[in-house]
Coordinates of C-alpha atoms in Angstrom, one line a residue:
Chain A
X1269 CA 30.5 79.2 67.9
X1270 CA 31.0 76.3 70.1
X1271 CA 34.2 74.7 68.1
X1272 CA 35.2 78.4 68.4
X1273 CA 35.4 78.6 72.8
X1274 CA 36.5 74.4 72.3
X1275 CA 39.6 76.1 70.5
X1276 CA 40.7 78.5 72.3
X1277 CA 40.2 76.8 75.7
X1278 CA 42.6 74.0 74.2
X1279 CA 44.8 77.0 73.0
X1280 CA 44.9 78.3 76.7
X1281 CA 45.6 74.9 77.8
X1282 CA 48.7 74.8 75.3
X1283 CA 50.4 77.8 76.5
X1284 CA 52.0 77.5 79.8
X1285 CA 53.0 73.8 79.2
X1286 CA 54.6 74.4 76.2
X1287 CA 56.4 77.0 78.6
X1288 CA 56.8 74.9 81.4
X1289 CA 58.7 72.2 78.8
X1290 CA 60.9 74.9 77.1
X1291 CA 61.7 76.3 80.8
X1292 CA 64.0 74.1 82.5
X1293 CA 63.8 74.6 86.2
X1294 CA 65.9 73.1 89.4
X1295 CA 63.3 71.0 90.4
X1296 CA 63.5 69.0 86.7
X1297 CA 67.6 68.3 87.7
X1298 CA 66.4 66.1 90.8
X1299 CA 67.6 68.2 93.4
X1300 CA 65.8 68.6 96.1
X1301 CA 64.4 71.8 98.5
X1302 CA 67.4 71.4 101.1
X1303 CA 69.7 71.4 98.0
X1304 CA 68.6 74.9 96.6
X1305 CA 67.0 76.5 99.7
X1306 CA 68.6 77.7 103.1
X1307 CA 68.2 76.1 106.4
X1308 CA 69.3 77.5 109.5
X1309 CA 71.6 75.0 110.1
X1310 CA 73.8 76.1 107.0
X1311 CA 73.9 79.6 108.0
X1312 CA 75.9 78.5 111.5
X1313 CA 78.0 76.5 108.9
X1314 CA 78.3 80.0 107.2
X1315 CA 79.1 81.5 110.4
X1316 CA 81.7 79.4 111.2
X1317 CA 83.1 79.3 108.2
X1318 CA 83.7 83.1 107.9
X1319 CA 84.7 83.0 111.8
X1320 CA 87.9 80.4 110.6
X1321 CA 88.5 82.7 107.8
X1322 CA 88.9 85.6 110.0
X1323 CA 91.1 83.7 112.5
X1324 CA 93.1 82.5 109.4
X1325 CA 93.5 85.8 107.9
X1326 CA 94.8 86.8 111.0
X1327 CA 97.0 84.3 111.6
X1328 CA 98.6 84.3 108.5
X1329 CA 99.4 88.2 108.6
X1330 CA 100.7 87.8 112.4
X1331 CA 102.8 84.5 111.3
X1332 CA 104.8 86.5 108.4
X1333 CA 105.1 89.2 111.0
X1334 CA 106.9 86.8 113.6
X1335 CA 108.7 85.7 110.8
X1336 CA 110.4 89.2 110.2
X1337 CA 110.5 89.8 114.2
X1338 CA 112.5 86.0 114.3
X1339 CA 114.7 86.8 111.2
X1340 CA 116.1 90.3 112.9
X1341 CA 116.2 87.9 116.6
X1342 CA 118.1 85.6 114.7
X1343 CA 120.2 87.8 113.2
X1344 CA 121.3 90.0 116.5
X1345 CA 122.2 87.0 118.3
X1346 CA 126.1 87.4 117.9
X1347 CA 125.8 90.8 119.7
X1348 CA 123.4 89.7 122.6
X1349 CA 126.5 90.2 125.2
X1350 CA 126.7 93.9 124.2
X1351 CA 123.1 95.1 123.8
X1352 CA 119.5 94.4 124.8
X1353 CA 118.2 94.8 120.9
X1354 CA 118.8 90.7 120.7
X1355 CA 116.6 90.1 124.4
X1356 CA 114.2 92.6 123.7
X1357 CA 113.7 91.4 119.5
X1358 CA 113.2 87.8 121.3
X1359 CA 110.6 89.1 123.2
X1360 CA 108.4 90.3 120.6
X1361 CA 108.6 87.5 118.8
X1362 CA 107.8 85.3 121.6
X1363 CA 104.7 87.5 121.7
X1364 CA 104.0 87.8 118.2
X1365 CA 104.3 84.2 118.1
X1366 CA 102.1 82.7 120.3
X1367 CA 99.7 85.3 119.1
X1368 CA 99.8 83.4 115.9
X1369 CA 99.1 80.2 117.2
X1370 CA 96.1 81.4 119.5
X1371 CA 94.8 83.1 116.0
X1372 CA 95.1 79.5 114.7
X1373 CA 94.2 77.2 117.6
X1374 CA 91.1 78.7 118.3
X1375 CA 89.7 79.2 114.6
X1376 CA 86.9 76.8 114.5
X1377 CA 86.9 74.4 112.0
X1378 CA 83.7 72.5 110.6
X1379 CA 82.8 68.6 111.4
X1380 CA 84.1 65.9 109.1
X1381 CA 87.2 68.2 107.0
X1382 CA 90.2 65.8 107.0
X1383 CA 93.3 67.5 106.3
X1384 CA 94.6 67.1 103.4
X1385 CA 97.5 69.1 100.9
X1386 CA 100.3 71.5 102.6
X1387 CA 98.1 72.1 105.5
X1388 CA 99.0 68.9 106.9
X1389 CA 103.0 69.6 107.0
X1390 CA 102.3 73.2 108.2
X1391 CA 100.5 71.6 111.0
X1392 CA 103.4 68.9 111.6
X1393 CA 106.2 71.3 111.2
X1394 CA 104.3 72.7 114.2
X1395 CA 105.9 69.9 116.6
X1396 CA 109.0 71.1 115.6
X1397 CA 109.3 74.9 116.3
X1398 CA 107.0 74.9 119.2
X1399 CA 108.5 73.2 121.6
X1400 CA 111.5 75.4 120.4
X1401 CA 109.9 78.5 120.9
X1402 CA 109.3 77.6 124.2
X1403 CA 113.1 76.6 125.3
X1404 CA 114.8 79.3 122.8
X1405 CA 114.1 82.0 125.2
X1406 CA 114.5 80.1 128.5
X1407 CA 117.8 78.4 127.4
X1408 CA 118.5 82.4 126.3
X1409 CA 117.9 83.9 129.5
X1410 CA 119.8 81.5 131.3
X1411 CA 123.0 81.5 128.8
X1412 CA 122.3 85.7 129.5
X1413 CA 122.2 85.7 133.5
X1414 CA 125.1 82.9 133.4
X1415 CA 127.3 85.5 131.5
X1416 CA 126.4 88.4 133.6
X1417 CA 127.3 86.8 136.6
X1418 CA 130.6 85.2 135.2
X1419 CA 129.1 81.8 136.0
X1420 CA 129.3 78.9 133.6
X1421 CA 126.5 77.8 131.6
X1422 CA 125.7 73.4 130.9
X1423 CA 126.2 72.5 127.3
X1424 CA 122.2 72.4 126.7
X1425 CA 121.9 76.0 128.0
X1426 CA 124.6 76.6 124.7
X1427 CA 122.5 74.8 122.7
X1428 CA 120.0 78.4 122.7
X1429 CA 121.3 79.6 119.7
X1430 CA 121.3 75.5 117.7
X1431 CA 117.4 75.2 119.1
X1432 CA 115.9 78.7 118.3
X1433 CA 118.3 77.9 114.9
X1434 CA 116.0 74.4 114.1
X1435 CA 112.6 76.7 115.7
X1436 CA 113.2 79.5 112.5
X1437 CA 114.1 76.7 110.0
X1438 CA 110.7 74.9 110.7
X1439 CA 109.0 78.4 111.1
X1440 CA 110.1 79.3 108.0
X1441 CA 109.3 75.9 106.1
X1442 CA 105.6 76.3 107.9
X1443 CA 105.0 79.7 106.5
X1444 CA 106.7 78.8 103.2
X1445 CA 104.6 75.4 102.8
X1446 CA 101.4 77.8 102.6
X1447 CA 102.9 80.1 100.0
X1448 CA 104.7 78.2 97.5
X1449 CA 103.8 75.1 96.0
X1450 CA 106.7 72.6 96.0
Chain B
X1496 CA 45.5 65.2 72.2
X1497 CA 46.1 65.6 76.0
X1498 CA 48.8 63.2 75.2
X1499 CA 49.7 65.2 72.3
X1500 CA 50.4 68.5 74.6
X1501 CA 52.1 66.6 77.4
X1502 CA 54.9 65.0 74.6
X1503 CA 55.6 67.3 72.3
X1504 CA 56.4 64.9 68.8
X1505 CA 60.0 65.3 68.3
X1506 CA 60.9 66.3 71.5
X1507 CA 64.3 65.2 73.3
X1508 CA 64.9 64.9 77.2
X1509 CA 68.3 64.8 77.6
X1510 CA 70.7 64.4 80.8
X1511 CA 74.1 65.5 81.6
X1512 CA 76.2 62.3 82.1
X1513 CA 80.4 62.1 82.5
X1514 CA 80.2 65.4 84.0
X1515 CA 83.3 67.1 85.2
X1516 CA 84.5 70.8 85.9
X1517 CA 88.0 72.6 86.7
X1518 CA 88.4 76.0 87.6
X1519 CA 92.1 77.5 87.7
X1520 CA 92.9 80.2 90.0
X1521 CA 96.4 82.1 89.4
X1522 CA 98.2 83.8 92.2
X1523 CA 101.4 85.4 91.3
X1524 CA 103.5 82.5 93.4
X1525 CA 100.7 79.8 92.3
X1526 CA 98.4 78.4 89.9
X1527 CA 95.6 76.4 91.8
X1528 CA 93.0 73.8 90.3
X1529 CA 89.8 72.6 92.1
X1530 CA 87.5 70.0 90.8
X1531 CA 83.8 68.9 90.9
X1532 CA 81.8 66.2 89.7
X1533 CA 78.7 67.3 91.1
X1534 CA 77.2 68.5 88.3
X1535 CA 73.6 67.7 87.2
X1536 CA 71.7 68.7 84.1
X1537 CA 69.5 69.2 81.4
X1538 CA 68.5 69.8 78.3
X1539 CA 65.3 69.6 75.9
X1540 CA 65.4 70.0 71.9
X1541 CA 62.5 70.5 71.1
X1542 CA 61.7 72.3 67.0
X1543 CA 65.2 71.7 66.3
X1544 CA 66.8 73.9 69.0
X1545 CA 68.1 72.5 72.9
X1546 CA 67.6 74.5 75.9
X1547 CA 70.2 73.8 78.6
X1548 CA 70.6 74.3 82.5
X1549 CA 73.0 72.5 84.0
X1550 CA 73.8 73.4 87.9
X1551 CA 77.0 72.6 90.1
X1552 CA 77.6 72.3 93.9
X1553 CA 79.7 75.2 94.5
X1554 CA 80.4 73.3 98.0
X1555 CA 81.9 69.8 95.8
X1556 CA 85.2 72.1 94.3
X1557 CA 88.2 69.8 95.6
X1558 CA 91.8 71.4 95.0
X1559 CA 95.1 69.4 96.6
X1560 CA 94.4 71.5 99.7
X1561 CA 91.8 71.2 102.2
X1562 CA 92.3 74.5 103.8
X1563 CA 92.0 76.0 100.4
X1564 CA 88.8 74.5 99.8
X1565 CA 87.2 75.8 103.3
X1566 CA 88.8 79.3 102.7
X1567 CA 86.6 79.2 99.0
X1568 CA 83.8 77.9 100.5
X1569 CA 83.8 81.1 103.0
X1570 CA 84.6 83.4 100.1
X1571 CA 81.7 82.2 97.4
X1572 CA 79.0 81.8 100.4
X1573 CA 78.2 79.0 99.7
X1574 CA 75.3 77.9 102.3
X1575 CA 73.5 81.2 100.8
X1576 CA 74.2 80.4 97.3
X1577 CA 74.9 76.6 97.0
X1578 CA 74.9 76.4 93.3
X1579 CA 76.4 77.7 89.9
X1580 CA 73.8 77.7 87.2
X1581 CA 74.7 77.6 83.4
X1582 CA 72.1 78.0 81.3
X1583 CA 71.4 78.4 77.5
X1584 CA 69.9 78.0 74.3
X1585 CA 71.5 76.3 70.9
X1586 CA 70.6 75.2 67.8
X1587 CA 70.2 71.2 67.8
X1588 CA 72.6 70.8 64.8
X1589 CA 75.4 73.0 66.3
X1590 CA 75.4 69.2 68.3
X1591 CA 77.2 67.8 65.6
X1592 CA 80.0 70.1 65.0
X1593 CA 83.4 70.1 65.6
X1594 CA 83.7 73.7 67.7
X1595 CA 80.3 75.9 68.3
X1596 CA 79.8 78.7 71.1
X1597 CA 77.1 79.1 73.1
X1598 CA 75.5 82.1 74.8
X1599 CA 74.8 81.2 78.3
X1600 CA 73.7 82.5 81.0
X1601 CA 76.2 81.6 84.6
X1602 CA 74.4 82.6 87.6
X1603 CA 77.4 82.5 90.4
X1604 CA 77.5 83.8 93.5
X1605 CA 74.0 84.9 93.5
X1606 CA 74.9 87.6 90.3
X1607 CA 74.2 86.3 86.5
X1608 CA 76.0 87.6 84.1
X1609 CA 76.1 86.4 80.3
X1610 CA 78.9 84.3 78.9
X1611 CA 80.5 82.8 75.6
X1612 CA 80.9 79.2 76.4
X1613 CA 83.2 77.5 73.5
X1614 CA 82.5 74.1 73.4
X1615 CA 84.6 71.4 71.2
X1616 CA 83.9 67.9 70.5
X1617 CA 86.0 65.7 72.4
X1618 CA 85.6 63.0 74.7
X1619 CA 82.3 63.7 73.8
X1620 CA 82.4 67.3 74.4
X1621 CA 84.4 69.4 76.5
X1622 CA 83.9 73.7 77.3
X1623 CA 85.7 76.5 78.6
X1624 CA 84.4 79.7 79.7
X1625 CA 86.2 82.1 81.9
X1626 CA 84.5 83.9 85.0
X1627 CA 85.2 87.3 86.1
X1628 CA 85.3 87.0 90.4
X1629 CA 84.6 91.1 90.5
X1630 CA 81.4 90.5 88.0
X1631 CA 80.5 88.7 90.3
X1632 CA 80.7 90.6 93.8
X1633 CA 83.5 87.6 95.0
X1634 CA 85.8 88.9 97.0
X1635 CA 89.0 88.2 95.3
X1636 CA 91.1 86.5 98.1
X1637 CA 94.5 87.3 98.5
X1638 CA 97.7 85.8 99.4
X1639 CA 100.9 87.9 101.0
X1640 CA 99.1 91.1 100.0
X1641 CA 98.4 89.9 96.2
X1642 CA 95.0 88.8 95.0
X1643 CA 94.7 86.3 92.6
X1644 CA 93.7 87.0 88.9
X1645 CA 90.2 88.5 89.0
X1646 CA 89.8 86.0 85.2
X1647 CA 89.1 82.1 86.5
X1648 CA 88.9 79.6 83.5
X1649 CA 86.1 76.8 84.0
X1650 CA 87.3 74.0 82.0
X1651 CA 83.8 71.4 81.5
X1652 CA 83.9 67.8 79.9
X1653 CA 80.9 66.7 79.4
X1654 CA 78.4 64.3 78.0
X1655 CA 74.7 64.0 77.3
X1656 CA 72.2 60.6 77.4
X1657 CA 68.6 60.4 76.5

């Protein structure tokens, strides 16, 4: 009777480390608790995360917006003597576009990512078209009054259409840059 | 016989080694690829057939694009679910042949779902299976109004040391 309990407490014994072999778990692949588990710190990196993505999302859908709004600017110039479509067109887009770049300058982005890929140019191109953005319409409301008050304009205050010219090629790259892969 | 229990006779401890995985994602103006090397596994053959579990950093995905990689990280959560788990059973002979496939079990973005994971012999080995995002509750990101292809091929290459 004895050998009889001796062989089934041995048999119970057997069981669940047999299982414990055939059952590979986490913990056998060396990784450790922080590795597999969630601290609080990596639900703020969640957070922020999902905050740039929002931003980004944004951005993106307000960028190929601005560059509809710049396309029909660009394309009304000729007539800006005769109507106020060109003026007012160049004023949404002015708003559209720094709408974009608030979207995109304020979308937090986490500690220690190094740019890499298309993003970088996108960024670059960035030195291009926004400082053009900026004289494009002042150079245009100048060339405008000028004209409207028969008084001549300086040869940079011509240069408005050339500048808000280079502004939509570099836009346009930007936008491209995070669409296609060249 | 303590001994005995603890080291099963003919048992096998084995660990993934040379570990590499590529996913593909196709947009209709791009095809992307990402890859990891931060895979760890293994498997025990034990009664001539091998149990597998092999898990990989869904954080350690590198495509030619940083912003890319940050906008996958936000899409497949990864601080709540930090890791892709394969796991699996085979029969220790299908080791040696040329092709075999392998029922597995991919547990990805918190979901599992069961898989056909086609493995050749090359280089040692190298494995394809291909993930369905929707399975898997991933929101299928999207790019001028189109999302990319709901099917993502993982391509593996692989090797195991005792």
């Amino acid at each position: 009777m004895l050998w009889l309990t001796h062989f089934f407490f041995v048999l119970l014994c057997l069981i669940p480390l047999t299982n414990a072999y055939a059952d590979i778990e986490l913990k056998d692949l060396g990784l450790t608790k922080s590795e597999t588990t969630l601290t609080p710190k990596q639900v703020e990196e969640q957070k922020i995360l999902e905050t740039r993505h929002s931003k980004l999302k944004t951005h993106e859908v307000l960028g190929l917006t601005t560059l509809g709004f710049m396309t029909a600017t660009l394309l009304t110039g000729g007539s800006a003597l005769d109507s106020n479509m060109h003026m007012y067109l160049g004023m949404a887009t002015g708003a559209l576009y720094y709408t974009t770049a608030y979207y995109s300058l304020t979308a937090p982005k986490p500690p220690g990512i190094k740019d890499r890929g298309n993003i970088v140019w996108h960024k670059r191109l960035a030195w291009i078209h926004f400082p053009a953005m900026v004289l494009a319409p002042i150079l245009g409301y100048i060339y405008k009054k000028n004209e409207d008050d028969g008084k001549k304009s300086s040869s940079l205050v011509k240069q408005h259409s050339a500048i808000a010219g280079v502004g939509f090629g570099a836009f346009a790259l930007s936008a491209a840059l995070m669409t296609i892969d060249f | 016989m303590f001994l005995l229990i603890m080291h099963p006779a003919g048992a096998k401890d084995l660990s993934l080694s040379h570990a590499k995985a590529e996913y593909t994602v196709t947009h209709i103006f791009k095809t992307v690829k990402g890859v990891s090397i931060d895979l760890k596994g293994k498997m025990v053959c034990e009664n001539k057939k091998c149990e597998f579990l092999v898990a990989i950093g869904s954080k350690s995905f590198v495509s030619s694009d940083s912003n890319r990689d940050l906008n996958l990280q936000t899409i497949l959560e990864v601080t709540k679910y930090p890791l892709i788990m394969v796991k699996g059973t085979l029969s220790e002979a299908d080791l040696s042949k040329d092709q075999f496939d392998v029922p597995s079990k991919v547990s990805f973005h918190g979901i599992e779902k069961e898989y056909t994971l086609k493995i050749k012999r090359s280089e040692p080995f190298s494995g394809q299976l291909t993930l369905l995002l929707e399975d898997h509750n991933v929101e299928r990101p999207s790019l001028l109004m189109a999302k990319i292809d709901n099917e993502v091929p993982v391509h593996f290459n692989f090797d195991w040391k005792e």
